[in-house]
Coordinates of C-alpha atoms in Angstrom, one line a residue:
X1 CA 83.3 -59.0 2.6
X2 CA 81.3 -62.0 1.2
X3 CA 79.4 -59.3 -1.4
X4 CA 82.4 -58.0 -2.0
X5 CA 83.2 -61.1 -3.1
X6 CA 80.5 -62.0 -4.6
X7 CA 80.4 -58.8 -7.3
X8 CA 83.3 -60.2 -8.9
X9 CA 81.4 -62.7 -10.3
X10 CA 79.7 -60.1 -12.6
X11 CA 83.1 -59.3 -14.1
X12 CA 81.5 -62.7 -16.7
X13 CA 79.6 -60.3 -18.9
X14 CA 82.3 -57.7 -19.6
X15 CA 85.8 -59.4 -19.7
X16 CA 86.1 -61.4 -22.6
X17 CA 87.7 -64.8 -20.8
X18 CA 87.0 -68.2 -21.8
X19 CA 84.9 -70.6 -19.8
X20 CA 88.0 -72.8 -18.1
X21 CA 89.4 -69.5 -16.9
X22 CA 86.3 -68.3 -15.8
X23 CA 85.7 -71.9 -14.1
X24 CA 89.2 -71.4 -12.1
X25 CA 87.8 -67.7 -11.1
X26 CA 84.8 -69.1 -9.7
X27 CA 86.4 -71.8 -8.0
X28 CA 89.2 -69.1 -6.0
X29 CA 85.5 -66.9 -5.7
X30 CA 84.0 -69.6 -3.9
X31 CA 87.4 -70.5 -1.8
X32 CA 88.2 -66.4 -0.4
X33 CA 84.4 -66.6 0.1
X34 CA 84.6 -69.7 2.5
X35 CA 87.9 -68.5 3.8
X36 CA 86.4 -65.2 5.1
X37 CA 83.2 -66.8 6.8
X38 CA 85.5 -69.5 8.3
X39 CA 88.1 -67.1 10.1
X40 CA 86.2 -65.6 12.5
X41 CA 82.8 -68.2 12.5
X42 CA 81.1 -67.8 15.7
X43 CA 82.9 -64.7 17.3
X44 CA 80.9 -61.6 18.0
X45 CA 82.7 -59.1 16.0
X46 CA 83.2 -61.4 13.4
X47 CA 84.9 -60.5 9.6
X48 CA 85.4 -56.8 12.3
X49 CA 88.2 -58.2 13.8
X50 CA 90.9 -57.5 11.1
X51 CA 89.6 -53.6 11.3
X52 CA 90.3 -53.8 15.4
X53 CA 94.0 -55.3 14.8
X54 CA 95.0 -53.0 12.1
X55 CA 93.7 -49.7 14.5
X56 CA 94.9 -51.8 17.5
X57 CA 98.8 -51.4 15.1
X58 CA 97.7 -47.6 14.8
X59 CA 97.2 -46.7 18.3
X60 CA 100.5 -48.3 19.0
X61 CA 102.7 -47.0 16.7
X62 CA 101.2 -43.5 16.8
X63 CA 101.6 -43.6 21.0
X64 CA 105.2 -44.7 20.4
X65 CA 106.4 -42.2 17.9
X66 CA 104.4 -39.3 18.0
X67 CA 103.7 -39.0 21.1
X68 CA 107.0 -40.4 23.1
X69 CA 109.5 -40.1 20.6
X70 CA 107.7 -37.0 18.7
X71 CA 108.9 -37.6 15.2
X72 CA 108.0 -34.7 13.3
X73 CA 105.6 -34.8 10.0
X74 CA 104.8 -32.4 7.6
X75 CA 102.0 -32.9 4.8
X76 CA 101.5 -29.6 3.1
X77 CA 97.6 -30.9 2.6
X78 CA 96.9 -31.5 6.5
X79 CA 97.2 -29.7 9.5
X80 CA 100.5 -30.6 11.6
X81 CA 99.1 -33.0 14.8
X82 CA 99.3 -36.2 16.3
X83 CA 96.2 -37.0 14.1
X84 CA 97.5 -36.1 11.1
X85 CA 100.7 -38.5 12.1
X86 CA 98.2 -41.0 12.8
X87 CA 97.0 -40.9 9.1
X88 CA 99.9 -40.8 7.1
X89 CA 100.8 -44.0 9.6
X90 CA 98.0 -45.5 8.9
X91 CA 98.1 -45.0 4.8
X92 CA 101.3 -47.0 5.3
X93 CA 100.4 -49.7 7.7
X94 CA 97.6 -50.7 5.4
X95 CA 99.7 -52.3 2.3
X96 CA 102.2 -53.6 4.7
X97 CA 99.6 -55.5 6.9
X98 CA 97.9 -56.9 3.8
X99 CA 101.4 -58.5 2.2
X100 CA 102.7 -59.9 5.3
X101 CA 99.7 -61.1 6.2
X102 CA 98.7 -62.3 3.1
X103 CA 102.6 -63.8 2.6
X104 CA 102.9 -65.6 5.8
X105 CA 99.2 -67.5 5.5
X106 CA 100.3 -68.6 1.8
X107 CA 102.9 -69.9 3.1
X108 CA 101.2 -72.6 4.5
X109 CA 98.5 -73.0 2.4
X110 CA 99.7 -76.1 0.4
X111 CA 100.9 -78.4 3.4
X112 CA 97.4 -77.0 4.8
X113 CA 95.1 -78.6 2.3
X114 CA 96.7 -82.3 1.3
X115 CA 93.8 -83.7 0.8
X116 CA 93.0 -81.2 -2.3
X117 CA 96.7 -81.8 -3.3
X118 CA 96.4 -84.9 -4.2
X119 CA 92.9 -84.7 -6.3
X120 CA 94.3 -84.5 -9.6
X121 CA 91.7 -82.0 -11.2
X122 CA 92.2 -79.3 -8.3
X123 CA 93.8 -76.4 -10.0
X124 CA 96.9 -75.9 -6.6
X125 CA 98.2 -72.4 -8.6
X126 CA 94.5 -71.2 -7.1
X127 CA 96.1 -72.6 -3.4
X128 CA 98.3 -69.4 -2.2
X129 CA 96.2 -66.9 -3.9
X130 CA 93.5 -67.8 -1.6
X131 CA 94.9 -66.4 1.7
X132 CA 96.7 -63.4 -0.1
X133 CA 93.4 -62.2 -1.8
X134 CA 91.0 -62.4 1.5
X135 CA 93.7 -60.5 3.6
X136 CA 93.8 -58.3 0.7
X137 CA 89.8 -58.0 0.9
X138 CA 90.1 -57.8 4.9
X139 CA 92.1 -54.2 4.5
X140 CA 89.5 -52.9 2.9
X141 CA 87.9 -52.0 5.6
X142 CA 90.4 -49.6 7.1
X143 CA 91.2 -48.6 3.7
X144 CA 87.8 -47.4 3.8
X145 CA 88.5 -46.1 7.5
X146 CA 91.2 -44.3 6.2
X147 CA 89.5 -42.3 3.5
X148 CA 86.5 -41.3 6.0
X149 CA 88.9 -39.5 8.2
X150 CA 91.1 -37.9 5.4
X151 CA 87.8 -36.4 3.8
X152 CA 86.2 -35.7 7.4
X153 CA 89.4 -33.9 8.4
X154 CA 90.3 -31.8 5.2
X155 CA 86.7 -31.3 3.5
X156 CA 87.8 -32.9 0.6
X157 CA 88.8 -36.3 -2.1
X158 CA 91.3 -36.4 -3.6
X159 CA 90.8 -37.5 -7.2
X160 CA 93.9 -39.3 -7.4
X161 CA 92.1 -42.2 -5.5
X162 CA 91.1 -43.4 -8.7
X163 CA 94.7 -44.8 -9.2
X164 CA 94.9 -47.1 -6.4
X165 CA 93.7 -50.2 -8.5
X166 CA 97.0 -49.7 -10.1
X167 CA 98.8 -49.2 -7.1
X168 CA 97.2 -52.7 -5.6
X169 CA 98.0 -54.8 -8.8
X170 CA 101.9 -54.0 -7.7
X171 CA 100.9 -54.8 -4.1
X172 CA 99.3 -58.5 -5.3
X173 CA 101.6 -59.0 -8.0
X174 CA 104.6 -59.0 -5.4
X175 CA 102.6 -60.8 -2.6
X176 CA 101.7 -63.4 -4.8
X177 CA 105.0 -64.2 -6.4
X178 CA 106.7 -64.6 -3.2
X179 CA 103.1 -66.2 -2.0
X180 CA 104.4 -68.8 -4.7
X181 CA 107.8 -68.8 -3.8
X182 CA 107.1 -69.4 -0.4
X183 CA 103.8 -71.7 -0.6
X184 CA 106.6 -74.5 -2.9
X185 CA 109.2 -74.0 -0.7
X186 CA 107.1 -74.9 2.3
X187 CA 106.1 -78.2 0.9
X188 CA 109.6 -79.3 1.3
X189 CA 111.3 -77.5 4.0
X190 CA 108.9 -77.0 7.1
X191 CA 111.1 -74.4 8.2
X192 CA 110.1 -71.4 5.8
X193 CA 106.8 -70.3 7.5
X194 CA 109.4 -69.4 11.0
X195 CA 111.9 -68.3 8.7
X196 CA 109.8 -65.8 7.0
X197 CA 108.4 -64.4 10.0
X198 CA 112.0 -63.5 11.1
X199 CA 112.6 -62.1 7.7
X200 CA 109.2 -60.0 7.8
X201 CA 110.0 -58.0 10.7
X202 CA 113.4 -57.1 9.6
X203 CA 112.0 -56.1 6.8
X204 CA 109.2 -53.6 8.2
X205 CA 111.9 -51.9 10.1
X206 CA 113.9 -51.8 6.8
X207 CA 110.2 -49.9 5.2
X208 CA 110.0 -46.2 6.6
X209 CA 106.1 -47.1 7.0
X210 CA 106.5 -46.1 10.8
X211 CA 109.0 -43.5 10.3
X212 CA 108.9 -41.1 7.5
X213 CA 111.5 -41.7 4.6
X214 CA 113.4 -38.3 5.4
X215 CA 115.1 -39.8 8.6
X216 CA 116.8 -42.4 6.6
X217 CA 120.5 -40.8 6.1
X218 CA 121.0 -39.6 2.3
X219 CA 123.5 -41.8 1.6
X220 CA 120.9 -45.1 2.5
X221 CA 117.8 -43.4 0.8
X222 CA 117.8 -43.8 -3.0
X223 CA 119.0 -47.9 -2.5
X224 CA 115.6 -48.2 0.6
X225 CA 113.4 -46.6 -2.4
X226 CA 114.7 -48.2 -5.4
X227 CA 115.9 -51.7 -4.0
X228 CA 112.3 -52.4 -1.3
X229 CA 108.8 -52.4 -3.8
X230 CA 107.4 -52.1 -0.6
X231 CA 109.1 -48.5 0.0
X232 CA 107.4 -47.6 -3.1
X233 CA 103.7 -49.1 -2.6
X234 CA 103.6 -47.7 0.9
X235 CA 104.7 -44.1 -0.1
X236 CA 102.5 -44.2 -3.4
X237 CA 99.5 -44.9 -1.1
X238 CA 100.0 -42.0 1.1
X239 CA 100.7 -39.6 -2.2
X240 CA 97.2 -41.0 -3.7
X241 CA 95.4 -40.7 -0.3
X242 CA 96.6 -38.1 1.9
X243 CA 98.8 -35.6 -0.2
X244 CA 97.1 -35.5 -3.9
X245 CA 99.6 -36.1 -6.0
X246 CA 101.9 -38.5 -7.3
X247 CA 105.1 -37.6 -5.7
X248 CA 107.0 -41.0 -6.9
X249 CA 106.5 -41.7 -9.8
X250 CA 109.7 -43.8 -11.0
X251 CA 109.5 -45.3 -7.5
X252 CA 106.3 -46.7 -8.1
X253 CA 107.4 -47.9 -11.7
X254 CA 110.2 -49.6 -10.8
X255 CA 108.7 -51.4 -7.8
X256 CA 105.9 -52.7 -10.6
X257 CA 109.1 -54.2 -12.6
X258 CA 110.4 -56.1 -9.5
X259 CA 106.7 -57.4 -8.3
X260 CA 106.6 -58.7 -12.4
X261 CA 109.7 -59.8 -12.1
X262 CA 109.5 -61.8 -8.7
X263 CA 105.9 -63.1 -9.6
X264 CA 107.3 -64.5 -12.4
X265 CA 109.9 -66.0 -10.9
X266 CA 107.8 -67.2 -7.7
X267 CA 104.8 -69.1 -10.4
X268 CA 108.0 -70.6 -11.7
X269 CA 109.2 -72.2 -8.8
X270 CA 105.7 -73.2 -7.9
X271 CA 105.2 -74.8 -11.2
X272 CA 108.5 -76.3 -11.1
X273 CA 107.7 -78.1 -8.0
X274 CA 103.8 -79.1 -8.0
X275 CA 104.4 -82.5 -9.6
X276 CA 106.0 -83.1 -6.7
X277 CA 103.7 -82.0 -3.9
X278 CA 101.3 -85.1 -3.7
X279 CA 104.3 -87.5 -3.0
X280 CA 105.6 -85.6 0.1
X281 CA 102.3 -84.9 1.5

């Protein structure tokens, strides 16, 4: 993770960015850096641990409904078995465990840090992007996982992998606006980070990332893909990974308009209220 990390410092000599943006890059560099060495300092398994939960999730959810509620799955590109259900599970738990992760720790991260809050030259817009970007780096690894098995078990890549930059820049676009959102909010009303969790698990069980999207009754289906940008991101990653081929499309487009949209709005809110944050703290 740390060189990850690190080899987005050599974005300098290719993007043409001036030197206070690229100061504020190497200042959130530095910050996911420490962030990932301090999570899991001093445990054996160390920056492993996010891989175990996230398969810990899979064996779960895979036990539970393939294997004692047998929910059917058919992918035209892999063979029809509890493995196969395993993968197209996983494809989906990945984004979701990387936004509500990422959304629930940015939270917090303002009321976390008052002593940079009130230093007048910290740049606090860096504060929420922090946590969102190292959970973000910590699914990597089963993303990596993921696309192992897939070529291991059909022989082949899919070229369409090459899109999944764009798919992620809708994935951090919405998990940092309400990142913003949620990180201002905080500041002021303690009770948002409980809220939220609340309001995170209704809305995985509102996502068909642990149940395919064709056992949602017709009438439901078009208002779960076109109103939830999470719908879209989850069932984008499987198309890109597991099937091939870009199956939604508009989904995917208008789930990038709402993540625009609610980043917008979330910065907004966050700038609105940042004066303020030093008093209260």
């Amino acid at each position: 993770m740390r060189r990850a990390v690190s080899k987005a410092g050599k974005l300098r000599t290719i993007l043409p960015i001036n030197q206070q943006l690229w100061a504020k890059f190497d200042l959130l560099r530095t910050l996911v850096r420490r962030d990932l060495e301090g999570k899991y300092k001093g445990s054996i398994l160390g920056n492993l641990w996010p891989l175990v939960n996230q398969l810990s999730q899979l064996l779960i959810y895979t036990y539970v409904f393939s294997i004692v509620l047998r929910v059917k799955l058919t992918i035209s590109t892999l063979p029809e078995s509890n493995f196969t259900f395993g993968l197209w599970l996983f494809a989906g738990l990945l984004p979701w465990i990387a936004f509500s992760g990422g959304l629930m720790q940015s939270a917090g991260s303002v009321v976390a840090q008052p002593n940079l809050v009130k230093k007048v030259v910290f740049p606090l817009g860096l504060l929420p992007l922090v946590s969102i970007l190292s959970t973000f780096i910590e699914s990597a690894f089963g993303l990596i996982l993921l696309i192992v098995f897939v070529a291991v078990n059909t022989q082949t890549l899919h070229t369409t992998l090459a899109l999944l930059p764009l798919v992620w820049l809708t994935q951090l676009l919405l998990t940092a606006g309400l990142g913003y959102l949620a990180a201002g909010l905080t500041v002021f009303l303690r009770d948002i980070p409980q809220t939220l969790g609340v309001a995170l698990n209704i809305w995985m069980y509102l996502t068909p990332i642990i149940y395919p999207a064709s056992s949602i009754p017709e009438e439901w289906r078009n208002w779960v893909f076109w109103l939830n940008p999470l719908t879209a991101i989850a069932e984008v990653y499987r198309d890109l990974i597991l099937v091939g081929e870009v199956q939604h499309w508009g989904e995917w487009g208008v789930a990038t308009g709402i993540s625009l949209i609610i980043f917008c709005f979330g910065f907004a809110v966050y700038k609105r209220l940042r004066p303020a944050f030093a008093d209260v703290l």
